[in-house]
Amino acid sequence: MTETAAPTVALPHGAEMPRLGLGTWPMDDAAAETTVATAIELGYRLVDTAENYGNERGVGRGLKASGVPRAELFVTTKFNKRWHGVELAAEAFERSADRLGLDHVDLLLIHWPNPQQGRYVQAWQGLARLLEQGRVRAIGTSNFKPAHLERIIAETGVVPDVNQVQLSPMVTRESTRAFHARHGIVTQSWSPIGGEGNDVLHDPVVAAIAERHGRTPAQVVLRWHLELGLTAVPKSSDPGRLRQNLDIFDFTLSAGEVASLTALDRGDAAGADSDAFGH
């Protein structure tokens, strides 16, 4: 492990997950292969992909090219709504594992709840079975609201290890984070440094804190996630930014700085609505 490798958090079902990883959307296979290998060389140990990204093969090639033992890597992928069923979830796993060139996945997620389809509970039952069989080390959800989470927990008795949601200082997901905390679910932030319509990196509050610490705006925002006890998967394919994004474990933000960043929140409406969107 390099000196910059991220610390880990214990997940409810026993796996240890790095608190910071590499997001790979919207890279294609070629970009993913190069970026994943570079990121692992720099110290990343968590790589996040999905069926819908169309880059699992490239991610798998990058993992292999890195030369780092499989046991040191944590690989997350997600499946689409066509696989929302007990047996279908197992098929989704097999297909993703095959594309990745892996015999197991560390964390498998339902990508979106797709409540209009109404089969996410069956998909969750399928994930619970894969966990029991040892084919995945951890299971979770992506973009689930507290109401969706309440339903799968009530109907199966199985709590997700992780719920991955769009989360940044401009979309803080306070009620979702509170639900996670009550149930022991680890929050993972996608688009953690903002994105379309949420350009937090150019906010003057962020800029002032970055200048105070001699850090980049992205480093300050990623540190905010850590201060809140979150995990995050920022995406970059630039080696310099990859290095900077991982270099956030040797400074802290004050309580006042954390509060001023949190105050940038524009509410859940500023992020993706998983009751209306999904695939």
Coordinates of C-alpha atoms in Angstrom, one line a residue:
M1 CA 0.0 0.0 0.0
T2 CA 1.2 3.5 -0.7
E3 CA 1.4 6.2 1.9
T4 CA -1.6 8.0 0.2
A5 CA -4.0 5.0 0.3
A6 CA -7.3 5.9 2.0
P7 CA -8.3 4.7 5.4
T8 CA -11.1 2.2 5.6
V9 CA -14.5 1.9 7.2
A10 CA -16.1 -1.3 8.5
L11 CA -19.3 -2.2 6.7
P12 CA -22.2 -3.9 8.6
H13 CA -21.6 -7.3 7.0
G14 CA -17.9 -7.3 7.8
A15 CA -16.0 -6.0 4.8
E16 CA -13.6 -3.1 5.1
M17 CA -14.1 -0.4 2.5
P18 CA -11.8 2.5 1.6
R19 CA -13.4 5.8 2.5
L20 CA -12.3 7.4 -0.8
G21 CA -12.3 5.7 -4.2
L22 CA -12.3 6.3 -7.9
G23 CA -15.6 6.9 -9.7
T24 CA -15.4 5.9 -13.4
W25 CA -18.5 7.5 -15.1
P26 CA -18.5 8.5 -17.9
M27 CA -15.3 6.9 -19.0
D28 CA -15.3 4.4 -21.9
D29 CA -13.3 1.1 -21.7
A30 CA -10.1 2.6 -23.0
A31 CA -10.1 5.6 -20.6
A32 CA -11.2 3.4 -17.7
E33 CA -8.4 0.9 -18.3
T34 CA -5.7 3.7 -18.2
T35 CA -7.2 5.7 -15.4
V36 CA -7.9 2.7 -13.1
A37 CA -4.3 1.5 -13.5
T38 CA -2.9 5.0 -12.8
A39 CA -5.2 5.5 -9.8
I40 CA -4.2 2.2 -8.2
E41 CA -0.5 3.1 -8.7
L42 CA -1.2 6.4 -6.9
G43 CA -2.8 4.6 -3.9
Y44 CA -6.5 4.2 -4.7
R45 CA -7.9 0.8 -3.6
L46 CA -11.6 1.4 -4.3
V47 CA -12.9 1.5 -7.9
D48 CA -16.5 2.2 -8.6
T49 CA -18.2 1.2 -11.9
A50 CA -21.6 0.0 -13.1
E51 CA -23.3 -2.0 -15.8
N52 CA -24.8 1.3 -17.1
Y53 CA -21.4 3.0 -17.5
G54 CA -20.4 0.5 -20.2
N55 CA -16.8 0.4 -19.0
E56 CA -16.7 -2.8 -16.7
R57 CA -14.3 -4.5 -19.2
G58 CA -12.0 -1.5 -19.2
V59 CA -12.1 -1.3 -15.4
G60 CA -11.2 -5.0 -15.2
R61 CA -8.3 -4.6 -17.5
G62 CA -7.1 -1.7 -15.4
L63 CA -7.3 -3.7 -12.2
K64 CA -5.3 -6.5 -13.8
A65 CA -2.7 -4.1 -15.3
S66 CA -2.1 -2.5 -11.9
G67 CA -0.4 -5.6 -10.6
V68 CA -1.9 -5.1 -7.2
P69 CA -3.2 -8.3 -5.6
R70 CA -6.9 -8.7 -5.8
A71 CA -7.2 -9.0 -2.1
E72 CA -6.0 -5.4 -1.7
L73 CA -8.6 -4.0 -4.1
F74 CA -12.3 -3.1 -3.4
V75 CA -14.5 -3.3 -6.5
T76 CA -18.0 -1.9 -6.6
T77 CA -20.5 -2.3 -9.5
K78 CA -24.2 -1.8 -10.0
F79 CA -27.0 -3.3 -12.1
N80 CA -30.0 -1.9 -14.0
K81 CA -33.7 -2.3 -13.6
R82 CA -34.0 -5.2 -16.1
W83 CA -32.3 -7.4 -13.4
H84 CA -34.8 -6.5 -10.6
G85 CA -35.7 -10.0 -9.5
V86 CA -34.2 -12.7 -7.2
E87 CA -32.7 -14.9 -9.9
L88 CA -32.2 -11.9 -12.2
A89 CA -29.9 -10.2 -9.6
A90 CA -27.7 -13.3 -9.7
E91 CA -27.5 -13.1 -13.5
A92 CA -26.6 -9.5 -13.3
F93 CA -23.8 -10.4 -10.9
E94 CA -22.5 -13.1 -13.2
R95 CA -22.5 -10.8 -16.2
S96 CA -20.7 -8.0 -14.4
A97 CA -18.2 -10.3 -12.9
D98 CA -17.5 -11.8 -16.3
R99 CA -17.0 -8.4 -17.8
L100 CA -14.7 -7.3 -15.0
G101 CA -12.8 -10.6 -15.2
L102 CA -13.3 -11.3 -11.5
D103 CA -14.7 -14.2 -9.5
H104 CA -16.2 -12.0 -6.9
V105 CA -17.3 -8.4 -6.4
D106 CA -16.7 -6.6 -3.2
L107 CA -19.8 -4.5 -3.3
L108 CA -22.9 -5.0 -5.5
L109 CA -25.5 -2.3 -5.7
I110 CA -29.0 -1.9 -7.1
H111 CA -28.3 1.2 -9.2
W112 CA -31.8 2.9 -9.0
P113 CA -34.9 1.8 -7.1
N114 CA -37.2 2.4 -10.1
P115 CA -40.3 2.4 -7.9
Q116 CA -42.7 2.6 -10.9
Q117 CA -41.5 -0.9 -11.8
G118 CA -42.0 -2.1 -8.2
R119 CA -39.4 -4.8 -8.1
Y120 CA -36.6 -3.5 -6.0
V121 CA -37.5 -5.6 -3.0
Q122 CA -37.1 -8.8 -5.2
A123 CA -33.8 -7.4 -6.4
W124 CA -32.7 -6.9 -2.8
Q125 CA -33.7 -10.4 -1.9
G126 CA -31.4 -11.5 -4.8
L127 CA -28.6 -9.5 -3.4
A128 CA -29.1 -11.0 0.1
R129 CA -28.8 -14.4 -1.4
L130 CA -25.6 -13.6 -3.2
L131 CA -24.2 -12.3 0.1
E132 CA -25.1 -15.5 1.9
Q133 CA -23.4 -17.5 -0.9
G134 CA -20.2 -15.5 -0.5
R135 CA -20.2 -14.3 -4.1
V136 CA -20.2 -10.7 -3.0
R137 CA -18.6 -9.3 0.2
A138 CA -21.1 -6.5 0.7
I139 CA -24.4 -5.4 -0.7
G140 CA -26.1 -2.1 -1.0
T141 CA -28.3 0.3 -2.8
S142 CA -27.8 3.4 -4.9
N143 CA -30.1 6.4 -5.0
F144 CA -32.6 4.9 -2.5
K145 CA -34.6 7.3 -0.4
P146 CA -35.5 6.5 3.2
A147 CA -38.9 5.2 2.1
H148 CA -37.3 2.7 -0.3
L149 CA -34.8 1.6 2.4
E150 CA -37.5 1.2 5.0
R151 CA -39.4 -1.1 2.7
I152 CA -36.4 -3.5 1.9
I153 CA -35.4 -3.7 5.5
A154 CA -39.0 -4.3 6.7
E155 CA -39.6 -7.0 4.1
T156 CA -36.2 -8.8 4.2
G157 CA -34.6 -8.0 7.6
V158 CA -31.4 -7.3 5.7
V159 CA -29.8 -3.8 6.1
P160 CA -27.7 -2.5 3.2
D161 CA -24.0 -2.1 3.9
V162 CA -23.9 1.1 1.7
N163 CA -26.4 3.5 0.1
Q164 CA -24.7 5.6 -2.6
V165 CA -26.4 8.9 -3.2
Q166 CA -25.7 12.2 -5.0
L167 CA -24.3 14.3 -2.2
S168 CA -22.2 17.5 -2.0
P169 CA -22.3 20.7 0.0
M170 CA -25.1 21.8 -2.4
V171 CA -27.1 18.6 -2.0
T172 CA -26.4 17.5 1.6
R173 CA -29.2 14.9 1.9
E174 CA -29.6 15.5 5.6
S175 CA -32.7 13.3 6.1
T176 CA -31.2 10.5 4.2
R177 CA -27.9 10.7 6.1
A178 CA -29.9 10.7 9.4
F179 CA -31.7 7.5 8.3
H180 CA -28.4 5.8 7.4
A181 CA -27.0 6.8 10.8
R182 CA -30.0 5.2 12.6
H183 CA -29.6 1.9 10.8
G184 CA -25.8 1.7 10.5
I185 CA -25.7 2.1 6.8
V186 CA -22.6 3.7 5.4
T187 CA -23.2 6.8 3.2
Q188 CA -21.3 7.0 0.0
S189 CA -21.4 10.2 -2.1
W190 CA -21.4 10.2 -5.8
S191 CA -20.7 13.5 -7.6
P192 CA -19.1 14.5 -4.3
I193 CA -17.5 17.7 -5.6
G194 CA -20.6 18.8 -7.5
G195 CA -21.6 18.6 -11.1
E196 CA -24.0 20.0 -13.6
G197 CA -26.0 22.8 -11.9
N198 CA -24.1 22.3 -8.6
D199 CA -20.8 23.9 -9.3
V200 CA -19.6 24.0 -5.7
L201 CA -15.9 24.3 -6.6
H202 CA -16.4 27.9 -7.8
D203 CA -18.4 29.0 -4.7
P204 CA -16.6 31.8 -2.8
V205 CA -17.1 30.1 0.5
V206 CA -15.2 27.0 -0.8
A207 CA -12.5 29.2 -2.4
A208 CA -11.9 31.1 0.9
I209 CA -11.5 27.9 2.9
A210 CA -9.2 26.4 0.3
E211 CA -7.0 29.5 0.4
R212 CA -6.9 29.4 4.2
H213 CA -5.6 25.8 4.1
G214 CA -3.4 26.1 1.0
R215 CA -5.5 23.4 -0.7
T216 CA -7.6 23.1 -3.8
P217 CA -11.4 23.6 -3.7
A218 CA -11.9 19.9 -4.5
Q219 CA -9.7 18.9 -1.6
V220 CA -11.7 21.0 0.8
V221 CA -15.0 19.6 -0.5
L222 CA -13.7 16.0 -0.2
R223 CA -12.4 16.7 3.3
W224 CA -15.9 18.0 4.2
H225 CA -17.3 14.6 3.3
L226 CA -14.8 12.9 5.6
E227 CA -15.5 15.3 8.4
L228 CA -19.2 14.3 8.2
G229 CA -18.2 10.6 8.3
L230 CA -19.1 9.9 4.7
T231 CA -17.3 8.0 2.0
A232 CA -16.9 9.3 -1.6
V233 CA -16.1 8.3 -5.1
P234 CA -14.9 11.4 -7.0
K235 CA -14.3 10.9 -10.8
S236 CA -11.2 12.2 -12.5
S237 CA -9.0 10.9 -15.3
D238 CA -6.3 13.5 -14.8
P239 CA -3.3 12.1 -12.9
G240 CA -2.6 15.4 -11.1
R241 CA -6.2 15.7 -9.9
L242 CA -6.3 12.0 -9.0
R243 CA -3.3 12.6 -6.7
Q244 CA -4.8 15.7 -5.2
N245 CA -8.2 14.1 -4.5
L246 CA -6.4 11.3 -2.5
D247 CA -4.2 13.8 -0.6
I248 CA -6.9 14.9 1.9
F249 CA -6.0 12.8 5.0
D250 CA -3.4 15.2 6.5
F251 CA -5.5 18.2 7.3
T252 CA -8.9 18.9 9.0
L253 CA -11.6 21.5 8.7
S254 CA -12.9 23.4 11.7
A255 CA -16.5 22.9 12.9
G256 CA -17.3 26.4 11.6
E257 CA -15.8 25.6 8.2
V258 CA -17.9 22.4 8.0
A259 CA -21.0 24.3 9.0
S260 CA -20.4 27.0 6.4
L261 CA -20.0 24.4 3.6
T262 CA -23.1 22.5 4.8
A263 CA -25.0 25.8 4.7
L264 CA -24.5 25.9 0.9
D265 CA -27.3 23.2 0.7
R266 CA -30.0 23.8 -1.9
G267 CA -32.2 20.9 -0.7
D268 CA -32.9 17.5 -2.2
A269 CA -34.6 19.1 -5.2
A270 CA -31.2 20.2 -6.4
G271 CA -30.2 16.6 -7.0
A272 CA -31.5 13.6 -8.9
D273 CA -35.0 12.4 -7.9
S274 CA -35.0 8.6 -7.8
D275 CA -38.8 8.5 -7.7
A276 CA -38.8 10.0 -11.2
F277 CA -35.5 8.9 -12.7
G278 CA -33.8 5.5 -13.0
H279 CA -32.5 2.9 -15.4

